[in-house]
PDB file of C-alpha atoms and ligand atoms in Angstrom:
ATOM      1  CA  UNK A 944      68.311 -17.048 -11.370  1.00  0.00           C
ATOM      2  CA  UNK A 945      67.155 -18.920  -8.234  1.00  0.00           C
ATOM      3  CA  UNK A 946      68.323 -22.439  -7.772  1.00  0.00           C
ATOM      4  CA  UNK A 947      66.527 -25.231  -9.462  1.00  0.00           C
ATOM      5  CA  UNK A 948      65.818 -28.911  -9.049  1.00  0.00           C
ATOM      6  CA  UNK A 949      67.472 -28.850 -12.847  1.00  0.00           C
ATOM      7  CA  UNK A 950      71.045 -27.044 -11.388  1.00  0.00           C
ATOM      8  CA  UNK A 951      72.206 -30.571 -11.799  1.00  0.00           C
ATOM      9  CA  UNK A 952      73.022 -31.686 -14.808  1.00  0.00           C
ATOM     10  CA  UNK A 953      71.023 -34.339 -16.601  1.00  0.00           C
ATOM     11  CA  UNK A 954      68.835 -34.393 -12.993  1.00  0.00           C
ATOM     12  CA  UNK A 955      65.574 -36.982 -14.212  1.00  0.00           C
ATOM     13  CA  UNK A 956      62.960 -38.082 -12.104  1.00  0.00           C
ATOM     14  CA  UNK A 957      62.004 -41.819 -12.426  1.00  0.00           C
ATOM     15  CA  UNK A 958      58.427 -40.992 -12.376  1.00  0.00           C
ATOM     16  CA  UNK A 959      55.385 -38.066 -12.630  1.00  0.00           C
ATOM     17  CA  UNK A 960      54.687 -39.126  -8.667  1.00  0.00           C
ATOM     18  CA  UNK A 961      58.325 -38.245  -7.678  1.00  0.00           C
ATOM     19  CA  UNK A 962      58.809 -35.082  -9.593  1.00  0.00           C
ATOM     20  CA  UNK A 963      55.219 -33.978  -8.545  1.00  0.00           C
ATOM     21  CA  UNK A 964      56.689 -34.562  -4.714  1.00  0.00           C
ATOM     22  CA  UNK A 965      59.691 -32.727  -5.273  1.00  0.00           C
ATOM     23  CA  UNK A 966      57.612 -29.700  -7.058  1.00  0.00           C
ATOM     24  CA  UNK A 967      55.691 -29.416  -4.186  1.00  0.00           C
ATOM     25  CA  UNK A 968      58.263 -28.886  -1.985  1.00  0.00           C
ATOM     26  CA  UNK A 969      59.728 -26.052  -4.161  1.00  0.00           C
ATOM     27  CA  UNK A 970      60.310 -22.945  -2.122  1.00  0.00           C
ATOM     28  CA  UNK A 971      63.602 -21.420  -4.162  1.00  0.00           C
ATOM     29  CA  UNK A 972      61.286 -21.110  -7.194  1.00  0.00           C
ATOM     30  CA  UNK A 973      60.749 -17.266  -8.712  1.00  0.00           C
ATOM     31  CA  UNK A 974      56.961 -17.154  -7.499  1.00  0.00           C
ATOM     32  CA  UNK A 975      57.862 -18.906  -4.159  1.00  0.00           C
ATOM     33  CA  UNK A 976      57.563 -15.858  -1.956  1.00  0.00           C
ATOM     34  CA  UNK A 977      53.987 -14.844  -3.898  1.00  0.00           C
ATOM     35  CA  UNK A 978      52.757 -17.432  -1.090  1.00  0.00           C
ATOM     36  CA  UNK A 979      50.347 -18.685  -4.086  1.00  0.00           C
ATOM     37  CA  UNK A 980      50.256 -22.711  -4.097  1.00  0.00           C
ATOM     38  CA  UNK A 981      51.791 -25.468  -6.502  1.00  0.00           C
ATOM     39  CA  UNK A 982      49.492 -26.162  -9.226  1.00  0.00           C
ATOM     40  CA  UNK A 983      50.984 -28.942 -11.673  1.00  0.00           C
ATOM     41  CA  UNK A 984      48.352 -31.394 -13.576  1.00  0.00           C
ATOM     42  CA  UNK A 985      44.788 -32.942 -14.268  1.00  0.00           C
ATOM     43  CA  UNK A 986      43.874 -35.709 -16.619  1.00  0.00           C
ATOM     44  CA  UNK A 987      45.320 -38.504 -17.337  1.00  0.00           C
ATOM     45  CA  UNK A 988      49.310 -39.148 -16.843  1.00  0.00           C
ATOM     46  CA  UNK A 989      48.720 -42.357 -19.169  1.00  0.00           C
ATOM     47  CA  UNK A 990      47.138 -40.058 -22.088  1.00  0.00           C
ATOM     48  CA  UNK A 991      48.211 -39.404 -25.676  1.00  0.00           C
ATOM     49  CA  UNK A 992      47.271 -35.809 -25.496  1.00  0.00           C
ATOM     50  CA  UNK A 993      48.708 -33.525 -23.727  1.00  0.00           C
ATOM     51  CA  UNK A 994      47.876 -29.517 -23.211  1.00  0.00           C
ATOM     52  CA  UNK A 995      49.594 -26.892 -21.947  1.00  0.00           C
ATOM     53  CA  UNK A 996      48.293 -23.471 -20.318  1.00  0.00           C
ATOM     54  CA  UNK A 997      49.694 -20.374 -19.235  1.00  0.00           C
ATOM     55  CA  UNK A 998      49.703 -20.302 -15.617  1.00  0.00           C
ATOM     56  CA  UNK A 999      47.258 -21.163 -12.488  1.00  0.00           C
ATOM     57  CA  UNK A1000      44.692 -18.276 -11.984  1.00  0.00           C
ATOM     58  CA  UNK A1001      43.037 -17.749  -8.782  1.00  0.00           C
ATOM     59  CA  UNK A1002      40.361 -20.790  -8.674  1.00  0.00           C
ATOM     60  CA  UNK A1003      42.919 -22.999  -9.787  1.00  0.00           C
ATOM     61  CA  UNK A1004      45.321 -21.409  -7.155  1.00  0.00           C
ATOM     62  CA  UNK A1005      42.500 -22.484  -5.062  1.00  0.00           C
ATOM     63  CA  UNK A1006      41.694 -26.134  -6.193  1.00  0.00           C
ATOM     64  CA  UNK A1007      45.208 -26.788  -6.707  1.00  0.00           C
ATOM     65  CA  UNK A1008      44.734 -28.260 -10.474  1.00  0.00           C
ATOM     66  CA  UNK A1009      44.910 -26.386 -13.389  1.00  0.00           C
ATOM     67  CA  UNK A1010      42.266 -25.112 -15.766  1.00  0.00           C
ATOM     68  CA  UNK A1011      39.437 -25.077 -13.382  1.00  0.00           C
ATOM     69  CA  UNK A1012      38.106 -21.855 -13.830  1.00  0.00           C
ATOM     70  CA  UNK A1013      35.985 -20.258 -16.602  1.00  0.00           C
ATOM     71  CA  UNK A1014      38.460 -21.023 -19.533  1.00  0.00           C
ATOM     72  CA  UNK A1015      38.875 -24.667 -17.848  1.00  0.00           C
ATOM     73  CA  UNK A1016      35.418 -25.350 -18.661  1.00  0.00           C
ATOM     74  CA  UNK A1017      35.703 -23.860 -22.326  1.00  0.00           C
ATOM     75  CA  UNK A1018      38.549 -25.566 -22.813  1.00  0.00           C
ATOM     76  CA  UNK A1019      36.914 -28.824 -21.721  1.00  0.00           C
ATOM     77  CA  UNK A1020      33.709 -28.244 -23.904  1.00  0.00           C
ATOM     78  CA  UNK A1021      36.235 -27.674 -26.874  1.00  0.00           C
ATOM     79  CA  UNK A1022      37.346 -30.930 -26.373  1.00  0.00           C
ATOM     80  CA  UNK A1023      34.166 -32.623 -25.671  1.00  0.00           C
ATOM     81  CA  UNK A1024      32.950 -31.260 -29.155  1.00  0.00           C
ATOM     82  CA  UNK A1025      35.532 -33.438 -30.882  1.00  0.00           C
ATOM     83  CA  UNK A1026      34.365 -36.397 -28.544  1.00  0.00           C
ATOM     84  CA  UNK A1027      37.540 -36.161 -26.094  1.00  0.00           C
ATOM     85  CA  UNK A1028      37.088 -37.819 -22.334  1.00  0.00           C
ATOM     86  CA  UNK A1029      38.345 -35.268 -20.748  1.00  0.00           C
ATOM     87  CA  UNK A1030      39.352 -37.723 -17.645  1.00  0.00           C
ATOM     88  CA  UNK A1031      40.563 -40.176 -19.688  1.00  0.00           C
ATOM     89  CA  UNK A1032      42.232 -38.940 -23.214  1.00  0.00           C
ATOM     90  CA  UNK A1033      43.609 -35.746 -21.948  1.00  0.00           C
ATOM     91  CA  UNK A1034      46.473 -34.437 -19.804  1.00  0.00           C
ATOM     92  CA  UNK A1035      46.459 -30.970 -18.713  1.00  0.00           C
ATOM     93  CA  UNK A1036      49.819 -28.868 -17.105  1.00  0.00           C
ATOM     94  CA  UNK A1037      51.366 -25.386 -18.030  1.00  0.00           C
ATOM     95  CA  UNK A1038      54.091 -23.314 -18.172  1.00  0.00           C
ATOM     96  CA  UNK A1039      54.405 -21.500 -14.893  1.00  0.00           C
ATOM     97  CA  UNK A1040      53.548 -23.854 -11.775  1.00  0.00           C
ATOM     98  CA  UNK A1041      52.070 -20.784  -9.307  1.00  0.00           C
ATOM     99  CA  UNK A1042      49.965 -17.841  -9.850  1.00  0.00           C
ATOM    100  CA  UNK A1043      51.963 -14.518 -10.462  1.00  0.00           C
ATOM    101  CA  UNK A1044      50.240 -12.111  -7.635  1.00  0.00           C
ATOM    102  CA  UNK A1045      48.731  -9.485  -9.412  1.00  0.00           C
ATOM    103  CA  UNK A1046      49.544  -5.929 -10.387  1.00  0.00           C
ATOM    104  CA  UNK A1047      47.117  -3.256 -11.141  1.00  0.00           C
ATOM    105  CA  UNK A1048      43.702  -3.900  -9.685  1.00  0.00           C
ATOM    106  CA  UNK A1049      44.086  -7.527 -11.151  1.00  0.00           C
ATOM    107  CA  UNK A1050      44.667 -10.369  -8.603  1.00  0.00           C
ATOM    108  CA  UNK A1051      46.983 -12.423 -10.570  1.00  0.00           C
ATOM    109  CA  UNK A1052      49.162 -10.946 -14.108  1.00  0.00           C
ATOM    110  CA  UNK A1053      51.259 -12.722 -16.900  1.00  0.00           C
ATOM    111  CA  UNK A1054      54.426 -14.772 -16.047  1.00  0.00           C
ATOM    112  CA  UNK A1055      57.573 -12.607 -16.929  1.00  0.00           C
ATOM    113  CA  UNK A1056      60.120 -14.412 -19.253  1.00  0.00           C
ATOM    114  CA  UNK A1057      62.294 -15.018 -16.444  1.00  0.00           C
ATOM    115  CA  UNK A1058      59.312 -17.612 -15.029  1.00  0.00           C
ATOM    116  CA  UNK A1059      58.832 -19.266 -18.127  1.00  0.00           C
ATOM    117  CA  UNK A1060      62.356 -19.695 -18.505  1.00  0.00           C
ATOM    118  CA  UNK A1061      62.334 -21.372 -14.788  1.00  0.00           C
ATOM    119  CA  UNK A1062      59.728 -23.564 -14.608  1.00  0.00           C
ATOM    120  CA  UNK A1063      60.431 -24.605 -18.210  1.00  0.00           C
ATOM    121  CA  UNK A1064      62.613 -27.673 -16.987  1.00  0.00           C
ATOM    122  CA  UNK A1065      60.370 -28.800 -14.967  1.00  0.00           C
ATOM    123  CA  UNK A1066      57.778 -28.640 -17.630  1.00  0.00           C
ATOM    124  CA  UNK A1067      59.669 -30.838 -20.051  1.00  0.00           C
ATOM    125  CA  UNK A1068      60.423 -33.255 -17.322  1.00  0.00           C
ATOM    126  CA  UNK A1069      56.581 -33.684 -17.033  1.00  0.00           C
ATOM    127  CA  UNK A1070      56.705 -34.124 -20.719  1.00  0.00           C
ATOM    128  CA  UNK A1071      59.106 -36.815 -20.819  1.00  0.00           C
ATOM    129  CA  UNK A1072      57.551 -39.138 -17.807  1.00  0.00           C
ATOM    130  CA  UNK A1073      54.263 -38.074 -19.294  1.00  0.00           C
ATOM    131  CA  UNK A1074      55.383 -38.861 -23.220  1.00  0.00           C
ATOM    132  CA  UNK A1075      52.279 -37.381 -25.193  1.00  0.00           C
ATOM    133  CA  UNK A1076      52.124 -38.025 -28.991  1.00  0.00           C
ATOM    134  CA  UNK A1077      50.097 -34.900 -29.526  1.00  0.00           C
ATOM    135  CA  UNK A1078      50.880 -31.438 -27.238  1.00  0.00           C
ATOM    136  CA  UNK A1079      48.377 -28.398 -27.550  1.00  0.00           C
ATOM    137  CA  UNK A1080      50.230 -25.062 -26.352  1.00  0.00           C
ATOM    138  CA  UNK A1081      47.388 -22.447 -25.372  1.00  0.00           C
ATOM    139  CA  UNK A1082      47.956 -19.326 -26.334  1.00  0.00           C
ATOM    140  CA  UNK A1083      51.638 -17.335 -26.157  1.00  0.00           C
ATOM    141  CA  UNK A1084      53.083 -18.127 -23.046  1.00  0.00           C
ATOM    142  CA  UNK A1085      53.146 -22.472 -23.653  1.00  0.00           C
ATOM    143  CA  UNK A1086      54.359 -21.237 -27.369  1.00  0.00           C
ATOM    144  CA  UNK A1087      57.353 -19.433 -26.194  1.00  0.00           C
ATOM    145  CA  UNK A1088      57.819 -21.841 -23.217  1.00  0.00           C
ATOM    146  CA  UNK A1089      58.069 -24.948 -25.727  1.00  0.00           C
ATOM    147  CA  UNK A1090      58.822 -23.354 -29.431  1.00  0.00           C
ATOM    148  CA  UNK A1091      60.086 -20.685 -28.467  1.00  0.00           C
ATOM    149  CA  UNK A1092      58.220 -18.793 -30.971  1.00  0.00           C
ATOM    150  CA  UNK A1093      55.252 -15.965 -30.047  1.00  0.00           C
ATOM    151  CA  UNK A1094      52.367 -14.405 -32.660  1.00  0.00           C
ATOM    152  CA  UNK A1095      49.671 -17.086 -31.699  1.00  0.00           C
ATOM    153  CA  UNK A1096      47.479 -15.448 -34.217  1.00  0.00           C
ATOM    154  CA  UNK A1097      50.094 -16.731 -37.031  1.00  0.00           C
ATOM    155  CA  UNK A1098      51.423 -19.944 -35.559  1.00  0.00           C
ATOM    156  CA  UNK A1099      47.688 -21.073 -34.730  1.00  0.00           C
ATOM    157  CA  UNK A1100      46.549 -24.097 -36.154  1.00  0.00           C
ATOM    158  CA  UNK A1101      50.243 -25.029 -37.815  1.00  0.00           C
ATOM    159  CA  UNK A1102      51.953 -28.269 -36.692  1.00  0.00           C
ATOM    160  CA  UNK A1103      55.413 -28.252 -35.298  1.00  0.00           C
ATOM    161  CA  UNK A1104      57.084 -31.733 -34.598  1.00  0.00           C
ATOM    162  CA  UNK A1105      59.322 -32.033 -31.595  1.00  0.00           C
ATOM    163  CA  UNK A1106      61.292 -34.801 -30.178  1.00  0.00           C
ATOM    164  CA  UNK A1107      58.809 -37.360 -32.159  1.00  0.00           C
ATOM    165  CA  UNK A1108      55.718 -35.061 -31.119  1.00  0.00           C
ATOM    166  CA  UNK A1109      52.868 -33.383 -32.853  1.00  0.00           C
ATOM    167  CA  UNK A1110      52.600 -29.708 -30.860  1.00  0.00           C
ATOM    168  CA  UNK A1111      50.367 -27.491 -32.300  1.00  0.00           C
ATOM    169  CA  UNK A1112      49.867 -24.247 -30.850  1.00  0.00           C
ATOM    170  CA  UNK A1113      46.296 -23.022 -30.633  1.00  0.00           C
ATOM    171  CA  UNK A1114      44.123 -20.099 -29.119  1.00  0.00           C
ATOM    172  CA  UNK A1115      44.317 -20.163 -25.100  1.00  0.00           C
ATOM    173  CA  UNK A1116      40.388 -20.354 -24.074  1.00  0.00           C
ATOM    174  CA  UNK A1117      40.558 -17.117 -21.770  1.00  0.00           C
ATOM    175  CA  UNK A1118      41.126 -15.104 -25.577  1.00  0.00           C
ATOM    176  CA  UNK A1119      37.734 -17.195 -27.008  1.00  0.00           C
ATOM    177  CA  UNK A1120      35.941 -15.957 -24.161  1.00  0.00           C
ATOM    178  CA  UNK A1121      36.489 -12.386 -24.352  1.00  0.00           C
ATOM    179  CA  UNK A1122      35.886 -12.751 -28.138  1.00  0.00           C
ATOM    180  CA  UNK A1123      32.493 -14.458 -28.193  1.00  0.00           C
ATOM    181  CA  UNK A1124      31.394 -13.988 -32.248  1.00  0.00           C
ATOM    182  CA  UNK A1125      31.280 -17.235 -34.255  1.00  0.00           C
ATOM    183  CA  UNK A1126      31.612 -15.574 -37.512  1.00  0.00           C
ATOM    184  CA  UNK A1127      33.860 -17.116 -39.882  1.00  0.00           C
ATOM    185  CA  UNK A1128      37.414 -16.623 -39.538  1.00  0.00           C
ATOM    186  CA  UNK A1129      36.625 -15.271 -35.769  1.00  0.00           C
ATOM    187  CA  UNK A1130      38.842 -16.632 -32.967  1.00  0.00           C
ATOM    188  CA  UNK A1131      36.002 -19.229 -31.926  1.00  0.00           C
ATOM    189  CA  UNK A1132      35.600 -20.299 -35.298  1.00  0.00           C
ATOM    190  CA  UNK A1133      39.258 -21.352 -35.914  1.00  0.00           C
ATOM    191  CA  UNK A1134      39.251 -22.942 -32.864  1.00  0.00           C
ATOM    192  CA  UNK A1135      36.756 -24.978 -33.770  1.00  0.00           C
ATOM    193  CA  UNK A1136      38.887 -25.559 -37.369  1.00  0.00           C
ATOM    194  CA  UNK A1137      41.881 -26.628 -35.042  1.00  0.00           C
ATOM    195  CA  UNK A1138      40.269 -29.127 -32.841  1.00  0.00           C
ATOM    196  CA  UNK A1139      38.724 -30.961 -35.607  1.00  0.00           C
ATOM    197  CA  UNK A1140      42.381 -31.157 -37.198  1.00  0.00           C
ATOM    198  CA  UNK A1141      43.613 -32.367 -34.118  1.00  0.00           C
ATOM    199  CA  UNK A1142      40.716 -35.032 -34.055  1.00  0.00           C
ATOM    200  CA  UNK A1143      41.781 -36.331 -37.431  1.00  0.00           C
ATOM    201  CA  UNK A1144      45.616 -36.485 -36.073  1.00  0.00           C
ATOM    202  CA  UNK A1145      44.395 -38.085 -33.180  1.00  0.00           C
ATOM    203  CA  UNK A1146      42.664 -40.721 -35.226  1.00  0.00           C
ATOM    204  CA  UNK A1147      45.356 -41.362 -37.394  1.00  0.00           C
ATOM    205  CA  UNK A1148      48.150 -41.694 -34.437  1.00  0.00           C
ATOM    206  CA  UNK A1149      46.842 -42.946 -31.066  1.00  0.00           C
ATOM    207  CA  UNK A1150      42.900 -44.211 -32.408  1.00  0.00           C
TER     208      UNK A1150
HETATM  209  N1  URA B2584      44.829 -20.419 -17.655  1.00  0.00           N
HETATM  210  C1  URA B2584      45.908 -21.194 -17.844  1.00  0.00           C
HETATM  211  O1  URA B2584      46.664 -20.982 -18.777  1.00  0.00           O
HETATM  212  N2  URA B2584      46.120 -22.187 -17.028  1.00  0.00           N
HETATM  213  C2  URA B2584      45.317 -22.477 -16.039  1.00  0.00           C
HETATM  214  O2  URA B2584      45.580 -23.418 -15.341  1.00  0.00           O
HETATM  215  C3  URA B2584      44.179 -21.667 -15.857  1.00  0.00           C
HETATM  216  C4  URA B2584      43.964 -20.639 -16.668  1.00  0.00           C
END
């Protein structure tokens, strides 16, 4: 595996502005020599909920923040339904810190286990400087980063506590929009389940 920021042992960052620096200046990382950027976080560092995505895509590869494409604005309308600021209550990172190039026609594909399993570190590093009550995994790729646990169409919806947090897995937006019926028990539907259930946590813990 390529070296790491993590290779020494119990390496911590004193805060999200140093270990952001440091990211950026990755270049031994697994997607380094893709030549696609960076891409770390949006929202609020001070925030009680935190979510985690996949990987950048190509407008986020762009913008340089993640979730600013198509299933970035879902996933901010999901959480504007349940009356979330999305500046101001929300944090927003993922699992895999560039865009995997693409394969296949496709400009960018799915992280390989061996980039989850890198960036991972520095993902839980953002967690701890960030310290979220409540985490949100999208869809397979934050499950397995974080629980390492995949089926999102099982673990949906459960709760998992780790390290004093609430992390509850739920549908990553990009599978909502290529499944658009509302019917009950559709994929939009028990989204819509799980977001008022994390509401009601919400309430209850941070209010
Ligand atoms: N999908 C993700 O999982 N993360 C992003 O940042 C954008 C799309």
């Amino acid at each position: 595996m390529q070296k790491s920021l993590f290779d020494e042992p119990d390496k911590q960052f004193r805060s999200l502005d140093e270990l952001m620096a440091a990211m950026m200046q990755m270049n031994d990382d697994p997607l380094a020599d893709a030549g696609t950027n960076v891409v770390i976080c949006r929202g609020n560092p001070q925030a009680k909920l935190m979510i985690v995505g996949e990987a950048p895509g190509p407008q986020e590869n762009i913008q340089g923040k993640p979730f600013v494409g198509k299933s970035g604005q879902l996933l901010d309308q999901i959480l504007q339904a349940v009356k979330f600021d999305t500046e101001k209550d929300v944090f927003i990172s993922n699992s895999v810190f560039r865009m995997p190039p693409g394969d296949g026609g496709k400009n960018f594909r799915k992280p390989t286990n061996e980039e989850i399993d890198y960036y991972r570190p520095y993902l839980l590093e953002i967690i701890r400087l960030v310290d979220p009550k409540i985490m949100l995994l999208t869809g397979n790729v934050a499950t397995q980063s974080l629980l390492g646990l995949t089926g999102i169409t099982r673990l949906r919806g459960q709760w998992h506590e780790l390290n004093g947090r609430k992390i509850m897995p739920i549908f990553h937006p990009s599978y909502l929009l290529r499944n658009q019926s509302r019917q009950p028990g559709s994929p939009k539907s028990l989204m819509w389940q799980d977001i008022q259930e994390v509401r009601r946590v919400y309430d209850l813990l941070v209010g």
